[in-house]
Every structure is written in C-alpha cells, then in structure tokens.
Amino acid sequence: MNTSAALNTTTCAGQPVDADTHFEVERFLVREARVLNDNRLRQWLHEMVCEDIHYFLPVQEVRYQKDQKPIGSSPGTAIFNDNYQMLDMRIQRVETGIAWPEDPVSHLRRFITNIDAEWSAVDGEVTAYSNIMVYRNRRQRDQAVVYGGRRDSLRRVHGKWRLAARHITIDQRVVLDKNLCYFM
C-alpha cells in the first residue's frame, strides 16, 4: 500500500495529492473509461464502484451571475441521482437486450483530461476533478458528443481505488442526444 495514503487526514483536505497518488488516480480513471468503452458494465459496477455510491448528473440550470447556488441544488433537477441499486438496475435493463436505445449497441468513446486530485475531507478518500468528452455513434448517422466535467470521490478499498461518488456537469444547456442512458 502506498505510504502516502497515511497523509490523507482532514488536515490535508483540499491539498494536492502526492505524485504517486496522482498517478494511481489517473490510472484508475483511464482504466475505468476503457472498461466502460468496452461495455463491461457489470465488471465496472462490481470491481470499480463502492456500494454506497452517489452517481449524480444534475440538469444544467440557466442563472444570472449573482445566483451562486451550486448546480443541482434545486430539488428534482437531476437526470441521474442514482445509488448502487439503481446503477445495477440500469445495467440489468441493458443486459435484457430489449432496451431500444442500446439495441443495436452504441459505440462509445470516453475521453478523460485535465485530471486534478486533492485530499478529501473524508479520511481515505481523494477528490478527483476531470474534463470529459463522450462520443456516441449508433447505426449509420446517429451520433452525438457530450462535453462536461466530473468531480469524483475515490476511496481506497482493500488497496484499490473505487468510485464512491460522481458529480457530473454537462456543458450543453440542451443535450441534443436522443438518450443519455450510458455512463459517463
């Protein structure tokens, strides 16, 4: 186990992680993107996600600059507000083979950039910020690109990083994709 994990106390909250931990976090996020790109959803859920996960994608709200409420703070304004059981249900739906948005299967490519990691206020966790681009192609001409950012809480469980929380923001005010049933 990385000795730098011992530094993760509430007194270090908000401080950048050391180089070894940053590399581990980056590798986790890149590998996660590959697992999702390969459509290994069940593996992603069981091997990379904590059972107390909060997976959150709020609706982008149009506000004046003076309104400084965090995006997603209005009740009922989420596209996804999922826990582990809900993520499992979404995967089960895809596995049925009768989920029309994913039959035939979409070809997805996730790009993860600008990864920045800092110690969390929660002991044993790291907060990772990243930019994402998800390209989706289905059939001959059905394609879409979604841009956004993520704030992930990663927790070390039995020596391996796992996703404890994901907060996604999409930059487009109106997403022109026909569906957002995939994981970001």
mmCIF file with all atom_site columns, N, CA and C in Angstrom, residues 21-69:
data_model
loop_
_atom_site.group_PDB
_atom_site.id
_atom_site.type_symbol
_atom_site.label_atom_id
_atom_site.label_alt_id
_atom_site.label_comp_id
_atom_site.label_asym_id
_atom_site.label_entity_id
_atom_site.label_seq_id
_atom_site.pdbx_PDB_ins_code
_atom_site.Cartn_x
_atom_site.Cartn_y
_atom_site.Cartn_z
_atom_site.occupancy
_atom_site.B_iso_or_equiv
_atom_site.pdbx_formal_charge
_atom_site.auth_seq_id
_atom_site.auth_comp_id
_atom_site.auth_asym_id
_atom_site.auth_atom_id
_atom_site.pdbx_PDB_model_num
ATOM 1   N N  . THR A 1 21 ? 0.181   9.116  -5.656  1.00 0.00 ? 21 THR A N  1
ATOM 2   C CA . THR A 1 21 ? -1.271  9.008  -5.535  1.00 0.00 ? 21 THR A CA 1
ATOM 3   C C  . THR A 1 21 ? -1.942  9.576  -6.779  1.00 0.00 ? 21 THR A C  1
ATOM 4   N N  . HIS A 1 22 ? -1.408  10.692 -7.296  1.00 0.00 ? 22 HIS A N  1
ATOM 5   C CA . HIS A 1 22 ? -1.987  11.271 -8.514  1.00 0.00 ? 22 HIS A CA 1
ATOM 6   C C  . HIS A 1 22 ? -1.906  10.280 -9.671  1.00 0.00 ? 22 HIS A C  1
ATOM 7   N N  . PHE A 1 23 ? -0.788  9.600  -9.798  1.00 0.00 ? 23 PHE A N  1
ATOM 8   C CA . PHE A 1 23 ? -0.634  8.607  -10.856 1.00 0.00 ? 23 PHE A CA 1
ATOM 9   C C  . PHE A 1 23 ? -1.653  7.478  -10.683 1.00 0.00 ? 23 PHE A C  1
ATOM 10  N N  . GLU A 1 24 ? -1.844  7.009  -9.460  1.00 0.00 ? 24 GLU A N  1
ATOM 11  C CA . GLU A 1 24 ? -2.820  5.948  -9.195  1.00 0.00 ? 24 GLU A CA 1
ATOM 12  C C  . GLU A 1 24 ? -4.237  6.394  -9.560  1.00 0.00 ? 24 GLU A C  1
ATOM 13  N N  . VAL A 1 25 ? -4.580  7.624  -9.195  1.00 0.00 ? 25 VAL A N  1
ATOM 14  C CA . VAL A 1 25 ? -5.904  8.166  -9.501  1.00 0.00 ? 25 VAL A CA 1
ATOM 15  C C  . VAL A 1 25 ? -6.092  8.287  -11.011 1.00 0.00 ? 25 VAL A C  1
ATOM 16  N N  . GLU A 1 26 ? -5.088  8.814  -11.678 1.00 0.00 ? 26 GLU A N  1
ATOM 17  C CA . GLU A 1 26 ? -5.161  8.959  -13.137 1.00 0.00 ? 26 GLU A CA 1
ATOM 18  C C  . GLU A 1 26 ? -5.325  7.599  -13.807 1.00 0.00 ? 26 GLU A C  1
ATOM 19  N N  . ARG A 1 27 ? -4.538  6.620  -13.379 1.00 0.00 ? 27 ARG A N  1
ATOM 20  C CA . ARG A 1 27 ? -4.629  5.269  -13.953 1.00 0.00 ? 27 ARG A CA 1
ATOM 21  C C  . ARG A 1 27 ? -6.013  4.677  -13.716 1.00 0.00 ? 27 ARG A C  1
ATOM 22  N N  . PHE A 1 28 ? -6.582  4.900  -12.521 1.00 0.00 ? 28 PHE A N  1
ATOM 23  C CA . PHE A 1 28 ? -7.918  4.392  -12.230 1.00 0.00 ? 28 PHE A CA 1
ATOM 24  C C  . PHE A 1 28 ? -8.939  4.986  -13.201 1.00 0.00 ? 28 PHE A C  1
ATOM 25  N N  . LEU A 1 29 ? -8.904  6.305  -13.384 1.00 0.00 ? 29 LEU A N  1
ATOM 26  C CA . LEU A 1 29 ? -9.884  6.967  -14.247 1.00 0.00 ? 29 LEU A CA 1
ATOM 27  C C  . LEU A 1 29 ? -9.736  6.553  -15.710 1.00 0.00 ? 29 LEU A C  1
ATOM 28  N N  . VAL A 1 30 ? -8.511  6.403  -16.172 1.00 0.00 ? 30 VAL A N  1
ATOM 29  C CA . VAL A 1 30 ? -8.274  5.981  -17.555 1.00 0.00 ? 30 VAL A CA 1
ATOM 30  C C  . VAL A 1 30 ? -8.737  4.537  -17.739 1.00 0.00 ? 30 VAL A C  1
ATOM 31  N N  . ARG A 1 31 ? -8.429  3.686  -16.777 1.00 0.00 ? 31 ARG A N  1
ATOM 32  C CA . ARG A 1 31 ? -8.862  2.286  -16.884 1.00 0.00 ? 31 ARG A CA 1
ATOM 33  C C  . ARG A 1 31 ? -10.378 2.190  -16.815 1.00 0.00 ? 31 ARG A C  1
ATOM 34  N N  . GLU A 1 32 ? -10.988 2.982  -15.962 1.00 0.00 ? 32 GLU A N  1
ATOM 35  C CA . GLU A 1 32 ? -12.449 2.987  -15.872 1.00 0.00 ? 32 GLU A CA 1
ATOM 36  C C  . GLU A 1 32 ? -13.066 3.352  -17.216 1.00 0.00 ? 32 GLU A C  1
ATOM 37  N N  . ALA A 1 33 ? -12.510 4.365  -17.882 1.00 0.00 ? 33 ALA A N  1
ATOM 38  C CA . ALA A 1 33 ? -13.012 4.754  -19.203 1.00 0.00 ? 33 ALA A CA 1
ATOM 39  C C  . ALA A 1 33 ? -12.891 3.593  -20.187 1.00 0.00 ? 33 ALA A C  1
ATOM 40  N N  . ARG A 1 34 ? -11.787 2.866  -20.121 1.00 0.00 ? 34 ARG A N  1
ATOM 41  C CA . ARG A 1 34 ? -11.602 1.725  -21.036 1.00 0.00 ? 34 ARG A CA 1
ATOM 42  C C  . ARG A 1 34 ? -12.613 0.622  -20.743 1.00 0.00 ? 34 ARG A C  1
ATOM 43  N N  . VAL A 1 35 ? -12.839 0.322  -19.475 1.00 0.00 ? 35 VAL A N  1
ATOM 44  C CA . VAL A 1 35 ? -13.812 -0.706 -19.099 1.00 0.00 ? 35 VAL A CA 1
ATOM 45  C C  . VAL A 1 35 ? -15.207 -0.314 -19.598 1.00 0.00 ? 35 VAL A C  1
ATOM 46  N N  . LEU A 1 36 ? -15.578 0.944  -19.433 1.00 0.00 ? 36 LEU A N  1
ATOM 47  C CA . LEU A 1 36 ? -16.878 1.406  -19.914 1.00 0.00 ? 36 LEU A CA 1
ATOM 48  C C  . LEU A 1 36 ? -16.937 1.419  -21.450 1.00 0.00 ? 36 LEU A C  1
ATOM 49  N N  . ASN A 1 37 ? -15.849 1.858  -22.103 1.00 0.00 ? 37 ASN A N  1
ATOM 50  C CA . ASN A 1 37 ? -15.811 1.842  -23.570 1.00 0.00 ? 37 ASN A CA 1
ATOM 51  C C  . ASN A 1 37 ? -15.992 0.428  -24.113 1.00 0.00 ? 37 ASN A C  1
ATOM 52  N N  . ASP A 1 38 ? -15.448 -0.552 -23.397 1.00 0.00 ? 38 ASP A N  1
ATOM 53  C CA . ASP A 1 38 ? -15.562 -1.952 -23.814 1.00 0.00 ? 38 ASP A CA 1
ATOM 54  C C  . ASP A 1 38 ? -16.908 -2.567 -23.431 1.00 0.00 ? 38 ASP A C  1
ATOM 55  N N  . ASN A 1 39 ? -17.786 -1.758 -22.852 1.00 0.00 ? 39 ASN A N  1
ATOM 56  C CA . ASN A 1 39 ? -19.134 -2.180 -22.473 1.00 0.00 ? 39 ASN A CA 1
ATOM 57  C C  . ASN A 1 39 ? -19.118 -3.291 -21.412 1.00 0.00 ? 39 ASN A C  1
ATOM 58  N N  . ARG A 1 40 ? -18.109 -3.245 -20.540 1.00 0.00 ? 40 ARG A N  1
ATOM 59  C CA . ARG A 1 40 ? -18.015 -4.211 -19.443 1.00 0.00 ? 40 ARG A CA 1
ATOM 60  C C  . ARG A 1 40 ? -18.659 -3.594 -18.202 1.00 0.00 ? 40 ARG A C  1
ATOM 61  N N  . LEU A 1 41 ? -19.959 -3.349 -18.312 1.00 0.00 ? 41 LEU A N  1
ATOM 62  C CA . LEU A 1 41 ? -20.696 -2.620 -17.283 1.00 0.00 ? 41 LEU A CA 1
ATOM 63  C C  . LEU A 1 41 ? -20.747 -3.368 -15.957 1.00 0.00 ? 41 LEU A C  1
ATOM 64  N N  . ARG A 1 42 ? -20.961 -4.659 -16.018 1.00 0.00 ? 42 ARG A N  1
ATOM 65  C CA . ARG A 1 42 ? -21.042 -5.459 -14.790 1.00 0.00 ? 42 ARG A CA 1
ATOM 66  C C  . ARG A 1 42 ? -19.694 -5.441 -14.066 1.00 0.00 ? 42 ARG A C  1
ATOM 67  N N  . GLN A 1 43 ? -18.590 -5.574 -14.806 1.00 0.00 ? 43 GLN A N  1
ATOM 68  C CA . GLN A 1 43 ? -17.249 -5.504 -14.208 1.00 0.00 ? 43 GLN A CA 1
ATOM 69  C C  . GLN A 1 43 ? -17.038 -4.131 -13.576 1.00 0.00 ? 43 GLN A C  1
ATOM 70  N N  . TRP A 1 44 ? -17.433 -3.073 -14.267 1.00 0.00 ? 44 TRP A N  1
ATOM 71  C CA . TRP A 1 44 ? -17.305 -1.719 -13.742 1.00 0.00 ? 44 TRP A CA 1
ATOM 72  C C  . TRP A 1 44 ? -18.016 -1.600 -12.403 1.00 0.00 ? 44 TRP A C  1
ATOM 73  N N  . LEU A 1 45 ? -19.257 -2.072 -12.349 1.00 0.00 ? 45 LEU A N  1
ATOM 74  C CA . LEU A 1 45 ? -20.043 -1.933 -11.132 1.00 0.00 ? 45 LEU A CA 1
ATOM 75  C C  . LEU A 1 45 ? -19.437 -2.733 -9.977  1.00 0.00 ? 45 LEU A C  1
ATOM 76  N N  . HIS A 1 46 ? -19.064 -3.973 -10.230 1.00 0.00 ? 46 HIS A N  1
ATOM 77  C CA . HIS A 1 46 ? -18.605 -4.845 -9.146  1.00 0.00 ? 46 HIS A CA 1
ATOM 78  C C  . HIS A 1 46 ? -17.161 -4.597 -8.710  1.00 0.00 ? 46 HIS A C  1
ATOM 79  N N  . GLU A 1 47 ? -16.306 -4.153 -9.634  1.00 0.00 ? 47 GLU A N  1
ATOM 80  C CA . GLU A 1 47 ? -14.888 -4.013 -9.313  1.00 0.00 ? 47 GLU A CA 1
ATOM 81  C C  . GLU A 1 47 ? -14.419 -2.577 -9.108  1.00 0.00 ? 47 GLU A C  1
ATOM 82  N N  . MET A 1 48 ? -15.197 -1.598 -9.576  1.00 0.00 ? 48 MET A N  1
ATOM 83  C CA . MET A 1 48 ? -14.692 -0.227 -9.544  1.00 0.00 ? 48 MET A CA 1
ATOM 84  C C  . MET A 1 48 ? -15.590 0.751  -8.789  1.00 0.00 ? 48 MET A C  1
ATOM 85  N N  . VAL A 1 49 ? -16.731 0.284  -8.300  1.00 0.00 ? 49 VAL A N  1
ATOM 86  C CA . VAL A 1 49 ? -17.719 1.166  -7.688  1.00 0.00 ? 49 VAL A CA 1
ATOM 87  C C  . VAL A 1 49 ? -17.985 0.717  -6.249  1.00 0.00 ? 49 VAL A C  1
ATOM 88  N N  . CYS A 1 50 ? -18.038 1.681  -5.332  1.00 0.00 ? 50 CYS A N  1
ATOM 89  C CA . CYS A 1 50 ? -18.386 1.400  -3.937  1.00 0.00 ? 50 CYS A CA 1
ATOM 90  C C  . CYS A 1 50 ? -19.894 1.164  -3.813  1.00 0.00 ? 50 CYS A C  1
ATOM 91  N N  . GLU A 1 51 ? -20.272 0.357  -2.850  1.00 0.00 ? 51 GLU A N  1
ATOM 92  C CA . GLU A 1 51 ? -21.688 0.035  -2.673  1.00 0.00 ? 51 GLU A CA 1
ATOM 93  C C  . GLU A 1 51 ? -22.516 1.202  -2.149  1.00 0.00 ? 51 GLU A C  1
ATOM 94  N N  . ASP A 1 52 ? -21.862 2.235  -1.613  1.00 0.00 ? 52 ASP A N  1
ATOM 95  C CA . ASP A 1 52 ? -22.596 3.411  -1.135  1.00 0.00 ? 52 ASP A CA 1
ATOM 96  C C  . ASP A 1 52 ? -22.458 4.590  -2.094  1.00 0.00 ? 52 ASP A C  1
ATOM 97  N N  . ILE A 1 53 ? -22.264 4.296  -3.372  1.00 0.00 ? 53 ILE A N  1
ATOM 98  C CA . ILE A 1 53 ? -22.039 5.336  -4.383  1.00 0.00 ? 53 ILE A CA 1
ATOM 99  C C  . ILE A 1 53 ? -23.220 6.300  -4.497  1.00 0.00 ? 53 ILE A C  1
ATOM 100 N N  . HIS A 1 54 ? -22.894 7.531  -4.846  1.00 0.00 ? 54 HIS A N  1
ATOM 101 C CA . HIS A 1 54 ? -23.897 8.505  -5.279  1.00 0.00 ? 54 HIS A CA 1
ATOM 102 C C  . HIS A 1 54 ? -23.454 8.981  -6.655  1.00 0.00 ? 54 HIS A C  1
ATOM 103 N N  . TYR A 1 55 ? -24.241 8.660  -7.676  1.00 0.00 ? 55 TYR A N  1
ATOM 104 C CA . TYR A 1 55 ? -23.945 8.960  -9.075  1.00 0.00 ? 55 TYR A CA 1
ATOM 105 C C  . TYR A 1 55 ? -24.941 10.019 -9.510  1.00 0.00 ? 55 TYR A C  1
ATOM 106 N N  . PHE A 1 56 ? -24.452 11.243 -9.742  1.00 0.00 ? 56 PHE A N  1
ATOM 107 C CA . PHE A 1 56 ? -25.338 12.408 -9.853  1.00 0.00 ? 56 PHE A CA 1
ATOM 108 C C  . PHE A 1 56 ? -25.037 13.220 -11.102 1.00 0.00 ? 56 PHE A C  1
ATOM 109 N N  . LEU A 1 57 ? -26.066 13.447 -11.893 1.00 0.00 ? 57 LEU A N  1
ATOM 110 C CA . LEU A 1 57 ? -25.983 14.314 -13.076 1.00 0.00 ? 57 LEU A CA 1
ATOM 111 C C  . LEU A 1 57 ? -27.149 15.287 -13.019 1.00 0.00 ? 57 LEU A C  1
ATOM 112 N N  . PRO A 1 58 ? -26.907 16.506 -12.520 1.00 0.00 ? 58 PRO A N  1
ATOM 113 C CA . PRO A 1 58 ? -27.999 17.474 -12.415 1.00 0.00 ? 58 PRO A CA 1
ATOM 114 C C  . PRO A 1 58 ? -28.316 18.097 -13.777 1.00 0.00 ? 58 PRO A C  1
ATOM 115 N N  . VAL A 1 59 ? -29.509 18.614 -13.892 1.00 0.00 ? 59 VAL A N  1
ATOM 116 C CA . VAL A 1 59 ? -29.904 19.375 -15.076 1.00 0.00 ? 59 VAL A CA 1
ATOM 117 C C  . VAL A 1 59 ? -29.176 20.714 -15.025 1.00 0.00 ? 59 VAL A C  1
ATOM 118 N N  . GLN A 1 60 ? -28.611 21.124 -16.145 1.00 0.00 ? 60 GLN A N  1
ATOM 119 C CA . GLN A 1 60 ? -27.934 22.421 -16.221 1.00 0.00 ? 60 GLN A CA 1
ATOM 120 C C  . GLN A 1 60 ? -28.990 23.523 -16.098 1.00 0.00 ? 60 GLN A C  1
ATOM 121 N N  . GLU A 1 61 ? -28.793 24.413 -15.187 1.00 0.00 ? 61 GLU A N  1
ATOM 122 C CA . GLU A 1 61 ? -29.765 25.471 -14.943 1.00 0.00 ? 61 GLU A CA 1
ATOM 123 C C  . GLU A 1 61 ? -29.223 26.804 -15.457 1.00 0.00 ? 61 GLU A C  1
ATOM 124 N N  . VAL A 1 62 ? -30.107 27.596 -16.066 1.00 0.00 ? 62 VAL A N  1
ATOM 125 C CA . VAL A 1 62 ? -29.722 28.924 -16.533 1.00 0.00 ? 62 VAL A CA 1
ATOM 126 C C  . VAL A 1 62 ? -29.955 29.894 -15.373 1.00 0.00 ? 62 VAL A C  1
ATOM 127 N N  . ARG A 1 63 ? -28.888 30.597 -14.995 1.00 0.00 ? 63 ARG A N  1
ATOM 128 C CA . ARG A 1 63 ? -28.979 31.519 -13.859 1.00 0.00 ? 63 ARG A CA 1
ATOM 129 C C  . ARG A 1 63 ? -28.210 32.791 -14.158 1.00 0.00 ? 63 ARG A C  1
ATOM 130 N N  . TYR A 1 64 ? -28.605 33.830 -13.463 1.00 0.00 ? 64 TYR A N  1
ATOM 131 C CA . TYR A 1 64 ? -27.837 35.065 -13.519 1.00 0.00 ? 64 TYR A CA 1
ATOM 132 C C  . TYR A 1 64 ? -26.571 34.899 -12.691 1.00 0.00 ? 64 TYR A C  1
ATOM 133 N N  . GLN A 1 65 ? -25.562 35.686 -12.987 1.00 0.00 ? 65 GLN A N  1
ATOM 134 C CA . GLN A 1 65 ? -24.278 35.565 -12.291 1.00 0.00 ? 65 GLN A CA 1
ATOM 135 C C  . GLN A 1 65 ? -24.397 35.759 -10.791 1.00 0.00 ? 65 GLN A C  1
ATOM 136 N N  . LYS A 1 66 ? -25.330 36.593 -10.360 1.00 0.00 ? 66 LYS A N  1
ATOM 137 C CA . LYS A 1 66 ? -25.466 36.845 -8.927  1.00 0.00 ? 66 LYS A CA 1
ATOM 138 C C  . LYS A 1 66 ? -26.043 35.642 -8.166  1.00 0.00 ? 66 LYS A C  1
ATOM 139 N N  . ASP A 1 67 ? -26.660 34.701 -8.875  1.00 0.00 ? 67 ASP A N  1
ATOM 140 C CA . ASP A 1 67 ? -27.193 33.490 -8.249  1.00 0.00 ? 67 ASP A CA 1
ATOM 141 C C  . ASP A 1 67 ? -26.064 32.465 -8.159  1.00 0.00 ? 67 ASP A C  1
ATOM 142 N N  . GLN A 1 68 ? -25.494 32.312 -6.992  1.00 0.00 ? 68 GLN A N  1
ATOM 143 C CA . GLN A 1 68 ? -24.314 31.467 -6.799  1.00 0.00 ? 68 GLN A CA 1
ATOM 144 C C  . GLN A 1 68 ? -24.628 30.084 -6.236  1.00 0.00 ? 68 GLN A C  1
ATOM 145 N N  . LYS A 1 69 ? -25.913 29.685 -6.255  1.00 0.00 ? 69 LYS A N  1
ATOM 146 C CA . LYS A 1 69 ? -26.250 28.338 -5.780  1.00 0.00 ? 69 LYS A CA 1
ATOM 147 C C  . LYS A 1 69 ? -25.534 27.309 -6.644  1.00 0.00 ? 69 LYS A C  1
#
